[in-house]
Amino acid sequence: MLDENKRAAIAVLRRDVARLERSALGLPDAGPAPLGFGAPDVDAALGGGLARGAVHDVLAAAEGDAGAVLGFALGLAARLDGPVLLIEDALSRGEQGLAHGPGLAAMGLDPARLLFVRARDARDLLLAAEEGAECRALCAVIAVLRGGAKAYDLTASRRLALAAARGGVTLFLLLPGLREGVPTAAVTRWRIAAAPSPRPGLWAGGVGPPAFDADLLRRRAGPPLSFRLAWSAHEHAFVRLPLSRDRPAASAGGTGASRAPRERIAAA
Amino acid sequence: MRRARRASGSPLPEGAPLATVEPVKGALRLAALCPVAVARGLREGQALAEARALHPDLLVMDRDPRAERLFLEGLADWARRWTPLVALDGERGLMLDISGAAHLFGGEAGLMRDVRQRLSAQGLTARLALAGTAGAAWALAWHMEGGIVASGAERAVLAPLPVRALALAPAVAEGLTRVGLKTIGDLLDRPRAPLAARFGAEVLERLDAALGLVRAPITPRLPAPPYCAERRFAEPIGDDATIARVSLWLCQALARRLAAHGEGARRLDLTLYRTDGTLLAVTARAARPLREAQAMADLIAARLAALPEGIDARFGFDMMRLAVIEAAERGETQLGLSPQTGDAEDLARLADRLGARLGVEAVRRVMPRDTHIPEEAAASLPAAAGGAPGDSEGWRLFREELAAPRPITLFPSPEPVEAIAEVPDGPPLRFRWRRAAHEVARAEGPERIAPTWWTAPDEARMTRDYFRVEDHNGRRFWLFREGLFGLETPTPRWFMHGLFA
């Protein structure tokens, strides 16, 4: 295990390399402030939040978690100001339905901010995502890729990452059909599961606000993390919820133990 | 002075005598003839039996008016290479208004030569006439051997022609002939009032129009675009880079003229004319009036890139025309006036580019609608239509008026679900959807949504009770039970309509 000093030194070197990469590409030196979740300890753990002008992969813990995956990305986009491009492929329309304006409004994301794209296939979706990522007027691109997710490989993700860096647009690539992804150029990879509503008291026994078990499987620096989060539409922020029982962090490799939290909660 | 040119033609293969036939008054008669058949002395309207007797080797095909029509329309669109104003003339002719276009081809004679060459390159026989009025050109093409009528010579040229050459109704022409007025010349010096009284005003109108005494514009098949730029190539071009360069050049030409008129392009049509007489056309739409050459060129490039088979030049293109089909008023570009304006502009461009690549229907915005029917609460409109701006205020009100939460995704059509409820009008206890069983841990509802009374009764839409349920894994669904138990139906059915986060 690396000690603290070495880890800090590596972080500095990584930052230097990133800066050199950016200047080689002719990009502005300092990126925008990271996109925080609004929950202080979560943001602290992430060094401020998610990098903007970069790609973030979001996978689903199970087939039924597609709604949670989309909700997680919508919440993050709602925390930004500006237009959002939401791209859905043809398969996702059948599998999980199309994004519904009133539902987005209910989450606190003004549908007037959204431009919707209905992509036929992965090729169209990646093309639209790249166009969107380069458009400085946008703050975020959310792409829901279900059909032909294989097309989103290291090369494709690198293209998107470069486009996102050029445009300063934060790109969320949602892969609700995938449990494990292939290596990509995304700066973080999340795996999202729906989380049960907190115990009665706060929400009087009914269905609570959107809640997520978010596993950060991969990031540039640091070990994997796990949070249980709820989305507060009024505060436009995520709220950290206590994990029920001793829920272990997802393993770095994303194998074996990664499916455990789902079943554990189901049995609780 | 207006100049009109007329071409009449039908596609006929070479070889043995060939004719198309159609039934006229119970007998098959020749409708169209190939040059060989004409040379053998056959003529239109001749009975097939007679023609066969004279020429046993005559090949005969049934006339296909629909195919002829399609062919003529295709020819009309192709003829727009000479002028945007092309009209169909009956079933067998085209009328081109070439005002101001002849100089591009080295004058009227040069234009005629070009038309003749290109038509014969396609295997078409045509009789061409060019005159100062559409009527004179028509008369010349149909009743003489065609040719060019010098300006002011219409009277002299028309005088010896039969009155039929004025394109009069057959009954009128017959009536004139019967009283001894056989040629146009016979009409010219007659007192006008009695002529009009006896044979109708049409005779004088046609006469005046043919002589150029009154203006009689042709009715083009496609309207003339407000702005149009074109480029012809001595050597056919075909490679993408050249096409892109020319397209940018055309955009620059249009941009200057749009700017001069304070307008922007809402719809652009690029037409590439192939040397073989076919054409390739793409249409690009802009959400906001466009005037920047580069932005227009980008849009066109995106449209060309979206062609499924790429740019199929075949033997090359010898002309490109870019036309603004729809223009709209647009103020000066506000450079850096406010970041918002620039962003809105960029966003509109993005919508245009995506629309050009993926199809206009693929890029959409949603507008709130004043209805409680979930499927209709959000109108999804193509962004490029320009009629779908962001309506933040509308959504704010919508959200305030919403009694219950709404799902973040909605299924295009609700999916049947097997559900078990404790009481007939209560929430489900468990349900099975897509072969997976779900235990309901929590439920909210019902939110009763009644069908609007004005929907057609035969639609037989029933009341829906919506429930927001959470299963044992924390996943949230929007389920509804269709039909009020005992009142509307004895067996209410359950459906899945959407997902919550």
mmCIF file with all atom_site columns, C-alpha atoms in Angstrom, chain B residues 34-196:
data_model
loop_
_atom_site.group_PDB
_atom_site.id
_atom_site.type_symbol
_atom_site.label_atom_id
_atom_site.label_alt_id
_atom_site.label_comp_id
_atom_site.label_asym_id
_atom_site.label_entity_id
_atom_site.label_seq_id
_atom_site.pdbx_PDB_ins_code
_atom_site.Cartn_x
_atom_site.Cartn_y
_atom_site.Cartn_z
_atom_site.occupancy
_atom_site.B_iso_or_equiv
_atom_site.pdbx_formal_charge
_atom_site.auth_seq_id
_atom_site.auth_comp_id
_atom_site.auth_asym_id
_atom_site.auth_atom_id
_atom_site.pdbx_PDB_model_num
ATOM 1   C CA . CYS B 1 34  ? -40.623 6.964  -82.142 1.00 0.00 ? 34  CYS B CA 1
ATOM 2   C CA . PRO B 1 35  ? -38.663 8.821  -84.851 1.00 0.00 ? 35  PRO B CA 1
ATOM 3   C CA . VAL B 1 36  ? -38.471 5.659  -86.972 1.00 0.00 ? 36  VAL B CA 1
ATOM 4   C CA . ALA B 1 37  ? -42.249 5.302  -86.888 1.00 0.00 ? 37  ALA B CA 1
ATOM 5   C CA . VAL B 1 38  ? -42.669 8.943  -87.798 1.00 0.00 ? 38  VAL B CA 1
ATOM 6   C CA . ALA B 1 39  ? -40.269 8.511  -90.721 1.00 0.00 ? 39  ALA B CA 1
ATOM 7   C CA . ARG B 1 40  ? -42.365 5.563  -91.946 1.00 0.00 ? 40  ARG B CA 1
ATOM 8   C CA . GLY B 1 41  ? -45.370 7.852  -92.178 1.00 0.00 ? 41  GLY B CA 1
ATOM 9   C CA . LEU B 1 42  ? -47.273 6.750  -89.094 1.00 0.00 ? 42  LEU B CA 1
ATOM 10  C CA . ARG B 1 43  ? -49.018 9.461  -87.161 1.00 0.00 ? 43  ARG B CA 1
ATOM 11  C CA . GLU B 1 44  ? -50.531 10.069 -83.775 1.00 0.00 ? 44  GLU B CA 1
ATOM 12  C CA . GLY B 1 45  ? -54.194 9.188  -83.417 1.00 0.00 ? 45  GLY B CA 1
ATOM 13  C CA . GLN B 1 46  ? -54.000 6.600  -86.187 1.00 0.00 ? 46  GLN B CA 1
ATOM 14  C CA . ALA B 1 47  ? -55.917 3.383  -85.488 1.00 0.00 ? 47  ALA B CA 1
ATOM 15  C CA . LEU B 1 48  ? -53.596 0.577  -84.437 1.00 0.00 ? 48  LEU B CA 1
ATOM 16  C CA . ALA B 1 49  ? -55.244 -1.880 -86.871 1.00 0.00 ? 49  ALA B CA 1
ATOM 17  C CA . GLU B 1 50  ? -54.477 0.423  -89.788 1.00 0.00 ? 50  GLU B CA 1
ATOM 18  C CA . ALA B 1 51  ? -50.911 1.062  -88.659 1.00 0.00 ? 51  ALA B CA 1
ATOM 19  C CA . ARG B 1 52  ? -50.304 -2.683 -88.222 1.00 0.00 ? 52  ARG B CA 1
ATOM 20  C CA . ALA B 1 53  ? -51.607 -3.347 -91.707 1.00 0.00 ? 53  ALA B CA 1
ATOM 21  C CA . LEU B 1 54  ? -49.153 -0.842 -93.176 1.00 0.00 ? 54  LEU B CA 1
ATOM 22  C CA . HIS B 1 55  ? -46.210 -1.793 -90.999 1.00 0.00 ? 55  HIS B CA 1
ATOM 23  C CA . PRO B 1 56  ? -46.420 -5.329 -89.604 1.00 0.00 ? 56  PRO B CA 1
ATOM 24  C CA . ASP B 1 57  ? -43.097 -4.880 -87.743 1.00 0.00 ? 57  ASP B CA 1
ATOM 25  C CA . LEU B 1 58  ? -44.495 -2.071 -85.587 1.00 0.00 ? 58  LEU B CA 1
ATOM 26  C CA . LEU B 1 59  ? -43.729 -2.588 -81.885 1.00 0.00 ? 59  LEU B CA 1
ATOM 27  C CA . VAL B 1 60  ? -46.531 -1.555 -79.604 1.00 0.00 ? 60  VAL B CA 1
ATOM 28  C CA . MET B 1 61  ? -46.680 -0.757 -75.905 1.00 0.00 ? 61  MET B CA 1
ATOM 29  C CA . ASP B 1 62  ? -49.579 0.321  -73.769 1.00 0.00 ? 62  ASP B CA 1
ATOM 30  C CA . ARG B 1 63  ? -49.387 3.938  -72.824 1.00 0.00 ? 63  ARG B CA 1
ATOM 31  C CA . ASP B 1 64  ? -48.603 4.461  -69.142 1.00 0.00 ? 64  ASP B CA 1
ATOM 32  C CA . PRO B 1 65  ? -49.820 7.969  -68.301 1.00 0.00 ? 65  PRO B CA 1
ATOM 33  C CA . ARG B 1 66  ? -48.532 7.754  -64.734 1.00 0.00 ? 66  ARG B CA 1
ATOM 34  C CA . ALA B 1 67  ? -45.016 6.851  -65.792 1.00 0.00 ? 67  ALA B CA 1
ATOM 35  C CA . GLU B 1 68  ? -45.097 9.575  -68.418 1.00 0.00 ? 68  GLU B CA 1
ATOM 36  C CA . ARG B 1 69  ? -46.179 12.069 -65.820 1.00 0.00 ? 69  ARG B CA 1
ATOM 37  C CA . LEU B 1 70  ? -43.406 11.032 -63.426 1.00 0.00 ? 70  LEU B CA 1
ATOM 38  C CA . PHE B 1 71  ? -40.891 11.202 -66.211 1.00 0.00 ? 71  PHE B CA 1
ATOM 39  C CA . LEU B 1 72  ? -42.049 14.650 -67.232 1.00 0.00 ? 72  LEU B CA 1
ATOM 40  C CA . GLU B 1 73  ? -41.886 15.876 -63.653 1.00 0.00 ? 73  GLU B CA 1
ATOM 41  C CA . GLY B 1 74  ? -38.371 14.506 -63.315 1.00 0.00 ? 74  GLY B CA 1
ATOM 42  C CA . LEU B 1 75  ? -37.463 16.250 -66.519 1.00 0.00 ? 75  LEU B CA 1
ATOM 43  C CA . ALA B 1 76  ? -39.022 19.462 -65.222 1.00 0.00 ? 76  ALA B CA 1
ATOM 44  C CA . ASP B 1 77  ? -36.890 19.338 -62.078 1.00 0.00 ? 77  ASP B CA 1
ATOM 45  C CA . TRP B 1 78  ? -33.818 18.643 -64.109 1.00 0.00 ? 78  TRP B CA 1
ATOM 46  C CA . ALA B 1 79  ? -34.673 21.529 -66.438 1.00 0.00 ? 79  ALA B CA 1
ATOM 47  C CA . ARG B 1 80  ? -34.300 23.813 -63.446 1.00 0.00 ? 80  ARG B CA 1
ATOM 48  C CA . ARG B 1 81  ? -30.638 23.783 -64.353 1.00 0.00 ? 81  ARG B CA 1
ATOM 49  C CA . TRP B 1 82  ? -31.493 26.455 -66.905 1.00 0.00 ? 82  TRP B CA 1
ATOM 50  C CA . THR B 1 83  ? -33.970 28.449 -64.880 1.00 0.00 ? 83  THR B CA 1
ATOM 51  C CA . PRO B 1 84  ? -35.833 27.927 -61.624 1.00 0.00 ? 84  PRO B CA 1
ATOM 52  C CA . LEU B 1 85  ? -39.134 28.728 -63.362 1.00 0.00 ? 85  LEU B CA 1
ATOM 53  C CA . VAL B 1 86  ? -40.218 25.500 -65.021 1.00 0.00 ? 86  VAL B CA 1
ATOM 54  C CA . ALA B 1 87  ? -43.867 24.648 -65.637 1.00 0.00 ? 87  ALA B CA 1
ATOM 55  C CA . LEU B 1 88  ? -45.456 21.459 -66.899 1.00 0.00 ? 88  LEU B CA 1
ATOM 56  C CA . ASP B 1 89  ? -47.318 22.063 -70.132 1.00 0.00 ? 89  ASP B CA 1
ATOM 57  C CA . GLY B 1 90  ? -50.057 19.495 -70.426 1.00 0.00 ? 90  GLY B CA 1
ATOM 58  C CA . GLU B 1 91  ? -48.934 15.899 -70.630 1.00 0.00 ? 91  GLU B CA 1
ATOM 59  C CA . ARG B 1 92  ? -46.095 16.279 -73.057 1.00 0.00 ? 92  ARG B CA 1
ATOM 60  C CA . GLY B 1 93  ? -44.436 19.610 -72.735 1.00 0.00 ? 93  GLY B CA 1
ATOM 61  C CA . LEU B 1 94  ? -42.425 21.856 -70.506 1.00 0.00 ? 94  LEU B CA 1
ATOM 62  C CA . MET B 1 95  ? -42.498 25.603 -70.369 1.00 0.00 ? 95  MET B CA 1
ATOM 63  C CA . LEU B 1 96  ? -39.444 27.439 -69.123 1.00 0.00 ? 96  LEU B CA 1
ATOM 64  C CA . ASP B 1 97  ? -39.342 31.102 -68.250 1.00 0.00 ? 97  ASP B CA 1
ATOM 65  C CA . ILE B 1 98  ? -35.791 32.001 -69.177 1.00 0.00 ? 98  ILE B CA 1
ATOM 66  C CA . SER B 1 99  ? -35.994 35.722 -68.457 1.00 0.00 ? 99  SER B CA 1
ATOM 67  C CA . GLY B 1 100 ? -32.522 36.814 -67.492 1.00 0.00 ? 100 GLY B CA 1
ATOM 68  C CA . ALA B 1 101 ? -31.032 33.326 -67.827 1.00 0.00 ? 101 ALA B CA 1
ATOM 69  C CA . ALA B 1 102 ? -30.019 33.207 -71.503 1.00 0.00 ? 102 ALA B CA 1
ATOM 70  C CA . HIS B 1 103 ? -26.864 35.269 -71.042 1.00 0.00 ? 103 HIS B CA 1
ATOM 71  C CA . LEU B 1 104 ? -25.428 32.474 -68.911 1.00 0.00 ? 104 LEU B CA 1
ATOM 72  C CA . PHE B 1 105 ? -25.383 30.280 -71.997 1.00 0.00 ? 105 PHE B CA 1
ATOM 73  C CA . GLY B 1 106 ? -24.131 32.790 -74.498 1.00 0.00 ? 106 GLY B CA 1
ATOM 74  C CA . GLY B 1 107 ? -27.477 34.123 -75.584 1.00 0.00 ? 107 GLY B CA 1
ATOM 75  C CA . GLU B 1 108 ? -30.712 32.560 -76.733 1.00 0.00 ? 108 GLU B CA 1
ATOM 76  C CA . ALA B 1 109 ? -29.172 30.521 -79.522 1.00 0.00 ? 109 ALA B CA 1
ATOM 77  C CA . GLY B 1 110 ? -26.566 29.170 -77.102 1.00 0.00 ? 110 GLY B CA 1
ATOM 78  C CA . LEU B 1 111 ? -29.255 28.262 -74.628 1.00 0.00 ? 111 LEU B CA 1
ATOM 79  C CA . MET B 1 112 ? -31.259 26.425 -77.278 1.00 0.00 ? 112 MET B CA 1
ATOM 80  C CA . ARG B 1 113 ? -28.144 24.543 -78.338 1.00 0.00 ? 113 ARG B CA 1
ATOM 81  C CA . ASP B 1 114 ? -27.382 23.550 -74.768 1.00 0.00 ? 114 ASP B CA 1
ATOM 82  C CA . VAL B 1 115 ? -30.941 22.342 -74.192 1.00 0.00 ? 115 VAL B CA 1
ATOM 83  C CA . ARG B 1 116 ? -30.965 20.382 -77.440 1.00 0.00 ? 116 ARG B CA 1
ATOM 84  C CA . GLN B 1 117 ? -27.601 18.762 -76.717 1.00 0.00 ? 117 GLN B CA 1
ATOM 85  C CA . ARG B 1 118 ? -28.495 17.727 -73.210 1.00 0.00 ? 118 ARG B CA 1
ATOM 86  C CA . LEU B 1 119 ? -31.887 16.373 -74.228 1.00 0.00 ? 119 LEU B CA 1
ATOM 87  C CA . SER B 1 120 ? -30.477 14.344 -77.086 1.00 0.00 ? 120 SER B CA 1
ATOM 88  C CA . ALA B 1 121 ? -27.696 13.085 -74.792 1.00 0.00 ? 121 ALA B CA 1
ATOM 89  C CA . GLN B 1 122 ? -30.548 11.553 -72.808 1.00 0.00 ? 122 GLN B CA 1
ATOM 90  C CA . GLY B 1 123 ? -32.079 10.081 -75.961 1.00 0.00 ? 123 GLY B CA 1
ATOM 91  C CA . LEU B 1 124 ? -34.925 12.544 -76.082 1.00 0.00 ? 124 LEU B CA 1
ATOM 92  C CA . THR B 1 125 ? -36.394 14.026 -79.222 1.00 0.00 ? 125 THR B CA 1
ATOM 93  C CA . ALA B 1 126 ? -37.730 17.480 -78.593 1.00 0.00 ? 126 ALA B CA 1
ATOM 94  C CA . ARG B 1 127 ? -39.087 20.350 -80.561 1.00 0.00 ? 127 ARG B CA 1
ATOM 95  C CA . LEU B 1 128 ? -37.819 23.581 -79.082 1.00 0.00 ? 128 LEU B CA 1
ATOM 96  C CA . ALA B 1 129 ? -39.198 27.017 -79.546 1.00 0.00 ? 129 ALA B CA 1
ATOM 97  C CA . LEU B 1 130 ? -38.205 30.274 -77.939 1.00 0.00 ? 130 LEU B CA 1
ATOM 98  C CA . ALA B 1 131 ? -40.267 33.418 -78.091 1.00 0.00 ? 131 ALA B CA 1
ATOM 99  C CA . GLY B 1 132 ? -41.115 36.593 -76.247 1.00 0.00 ? 132 GLY B CA 1
ATOM 100 C CA . THR B 1 133 ? -44.410 35.146 -75.055 1.00 0.00 ? 133 THR B CA 1
ATOM 101 C CA . ALA B 1 134 ? -45.405 31.739 -73.807 1.00 0.00 ? 134 ALA B CA 1
ATOM 102 C CA . GLY B 1 135 ? -48.270 31.632 -76.323 1.00 0.00 ? 135 GLY B CA 1
ATOM 103 C CA . ALA B 1 136 ? -46.030 32.301 -79.309 1.00 0.00 ? 136 ALA B CA 1
ATOM 104 C CA . ALA B 1 137 ? -43.469 29.731 -78.169 1.00 0.00 ? 137 ALA B CA 1
ATOM 105 C CA . TRP B 1 138 ? -46.221 27.168 -77.655 1.00 0.00 ? 138 TRP B CA 1
ATOM 106 C CA . ALA B 1 139 ? -47.685 27.800 -81.098 1.00 0.00 ? 139 ALA B CA 1
ATOM 107 C CA . LEU B 1 140 ? -44.284 27.477 -82.690 1.00 0.00 ? 140 LEU B CA 1
ATOM 108 C CA . ALA B 1 141 ? -43.410 24.239 -80.906 1.00 0.00 ? 141 ALA B CA 1
ATOM 109 C CA . TRP B 1 142 ? -46.713 22.497 -81.582 1.00 0.00 ? 142 TRP B CA 1
ATOM 110 C CA . HIS B 1 143 ? -47.620 23.859 -84.992 1.00 0.00 ? 143 HIS B CA 1
ATOM 111 C CA . MET B 1 144 ? -44.325 24.585 -86.686 1.00 0.00 ? 144 MET B CA 1
ATOM 112 C CA . GLU B 1 145 ? -40.854 23.201 -86.488 1.00 0.00 ? 145 GLU B CA 1
ATOM 113 C CA . GLY B 1 146 ? -39.883 25.285 -83.512 1.00 0.00 ? 146 GLY B CA 1
ATOM 114 C CA . GLY B 1 147 ? -37.095 27.823 -83.547 1.00 0.00 ? 147 GLY B CA 1
ATOM 115 C CA . ILE B 1 148 ? -36.513 31.273 -82.158 1.00 0.00 ? 148 ILE B CA 1
ATOM 116 C CA . VAL B 1 149 ? -38.926 34.131 -82.685 1.00 0.00 ? 149 VAL B CA 1
ATOM 117 C CA . ALA B 1 150 ? -37.158 37.452 -82.684 1.00 0.00 ? 150 ALA B CA 1
ATOM 118 C CA . SER B 1 151 ? -38.550 39.986 -80.285 1.00 0.00 ? 151 SER B CA 1
ATOM 119 C CA . GLY B 1 152 ? -41.396 41.944 -81.961 1.00 0.00 ? 152 GLY B CA 1
ATOM 120 C CA . ALA B 1 153 ? -41.821 39.392 -84.758 1.00 0.00 ? 153 ALA B CA 1
ATOM 121 C CA . GLU B 1 154 ? -44.569 37.449 -82.997 1.00 0.00 ? 154 GLU B CA 1
ATOM 122 C CA . ARG B 1 155 ? -47.307 38.922 -85.158 1.00 0.00 ? 155 ARG B CA 1
ATOM 123 C CA . ALA B 1 156 ? -45.664 37.968 -88.409 1.00 0.00 ? 156 ALA B CA 1
ATOM 124 C CA . VAL B 1 157 ? -44.768 34.482 -87.235 1.00 0.00 ? 157 VAL B CA 1
ATOM 125 C CA . LEU B 1 158 ? -48.166 33.697 -85.770 1.00 0.00 ? 158 LEU B CA 1
ATOM 126 C CA . ALA B 1 159 ? -50.329 35.084 -88.595 1.00 0.00 ? 159 ALA B CA 1
ATOM 127 C CA . PRO B 1 160 ? -50.108 32.068 -90.943 1.00 0.00 ? 160 PRO B CA 1
ATOM 128 C CA . LEU B 1 161 ? -50.671 29.515 -88.170 1.00 0.00 ? 161 LEU B CA 1
ATOM 129 C CA . PRO B 1 162 ? -54.067 27.847 -87.702 1.00 0.00 ? 162 PRO B CA 1
ATOM 130 C CA . VAL B 1 163 ? -56.245 29.198 -84.900 1.00 0.00 ? 163 VAL B CA 1
ATOM 131 C CA . ARG B 1 164 ? -55.660 25.922 -83.011 1.00 0.00 ? 164 ARG B CA 1
ATOM 132 C CA . ALA B 1 165 ? -52.148 27.198 -82.346 1.00 0.00 ? 165 ALA B CA 1
ATOM 133 C CA . LEU B 1 166 ? -53.612 29.598 -79.794 1.00 0.00 ? 166 LEU B CA 1
ATOM 134 C CA . ALA B 1 167 ? -54.270 26.592 -77.524 1.00 0.00 ? 167 ALA B CA 1
ATOM 135 C CA . LEU B 1 168 ? -57.986 27.222 -77.632 1.00 0.00 ? 168 LEU B CA 1
ATOM 136 C CA . ALA B 1 169 ? -60.594 24.704 -76.512 1.00 0.00 ? 169 ALA B CA 1
ATOM 137 C CA . PRO B 1 170 ? -61.249 22.379 -79.499 1.00 0.00 ? 170 PRO B CA 1
ATOM 138 C CA . ALA B 1 171 ? -64.897 23.485 -79.781 1.00 0.00 ? 171 ALA B CA 1
ATOM 139 C CA . VAL B 1 172 ? -63.892 27.150 -80.020 1.00 0.00 ? 172 VAL B CA 1
ATOM 140 C CA . ALA B 1 173 ? -61.207 26.473 -82.627 1.00 0.00 ? 173 ALA B CA 1
ATOM 141 C CA . GLU B 1 174 ? -63.702 24.423 -84.631 1.00 0.00 ? 174 GLU B CA 1
ATOM 142 C CA . GLY B 1 175 ? -66.296 27.186 -84.472 1.00 0.00 ? 175 GLY B CA 1
ATOM 143 C CA . LEU B 1 176 ? -63.795 29.765 -85.727 1.00 0.00 ? 176 LEU B CA 1
ATOM 144 C CA . THR B 1 177 ? -62.725 27.546 -88.594 1.00 0.00 ? 177 THR B CA 1
ATOM 145 C CA . ARG B 1 178 ? -66.346 26.907 -89.564 1.00 0.00 ? 178 ARG B CA 1
ATOM 146 C CA . VAL B 1 179 ? -66.988 30.634 -90.091 1.00 0.00 ? 179 VAL B CA 1
ATOM 147 C CA . GLY B 1 180 ? -63.868 30.955 -92.195 1.00 0.00 ? 180 GLY B CA 1
ATOM 148 C CA . LEU B 1 181 ? -61.460 32.257 -89.599 1.00 0.00 ? 181 LEU B CA 1
ATOM 149 C CA . LYS B 1 182 ? -58.792 29.663 -90.242 1.00 0.00 ? 182 LYS B CA 1
ATOM 150 C CA . THR B 1 183 ? -55.539 31.336 -89.335 1.00 0.00 ? 183 THR B CA 1
ATOM 151 C CA . ILE B 1 184 ? -54.440 33.582 -86.556 1.00 0.00 ? 184 ILE B CA 1
ATOM 152 C CA . GLY B 1 185 ? -53.925 36.238 -89.175 1.00 0.00 ? 185 GLY B CA 1
ATOM 153 C CA . ASP B 1 186 ? -57.649 36.105 -89.941 1.00 0.00 ? 186 ASP B CA 1
ATOM 154 C CA . LEU B 1 187 ? -58.364 37.054 -86.352 1.00 0.00 ? 187 LEU B CA 1
ATOM 155 C CA . LEU B 1 188 ? -55.862 39.856 -86.086 1.00 0.00 ? 188 LEU B CA 1
ATOM 156 C CA . ASP B 1 189 ? -57.756 42.463 -88.088 1.00 0.00 ? 189 ASP B CA 1
ATOM 157 C CA . ARG B 1 190 ? -61.285 41.540 -87.053 1.00 0.00 ? 190 ARG B CA 1
ATOM 158 C CA . PRO B 1 191 ? -63.324 43.874 -84.849 1.00 0.00 ? 191 PRO B CA 1
ATOM 159 C CA . ARG B 1 192 ? -62.751 42.572 -81.325 1.00 0.00 ? 192 ARG B CA 1
ATOM 160 C CA . ALA B 1 193 ? -66.171 43.031 -79.731 1.00 0.00 ? 193 ALA B CA 1
ATOM 161 C CA . PRO B 1 194 ? -68.124 40.687 -82.064 1.00 0.00 ? 194 PRO B CA 1
ATOM 162 C CA . LEU B 1 195 ? -65.382 38.052 -81.799 1.00 0.00 ? 195 LEU B CA 1
ATOM 163 C CA . ALA B 1 196 ? -65.581 38.091 -78.012 1.00 0.00 ? 196 ALA B CA 1
#
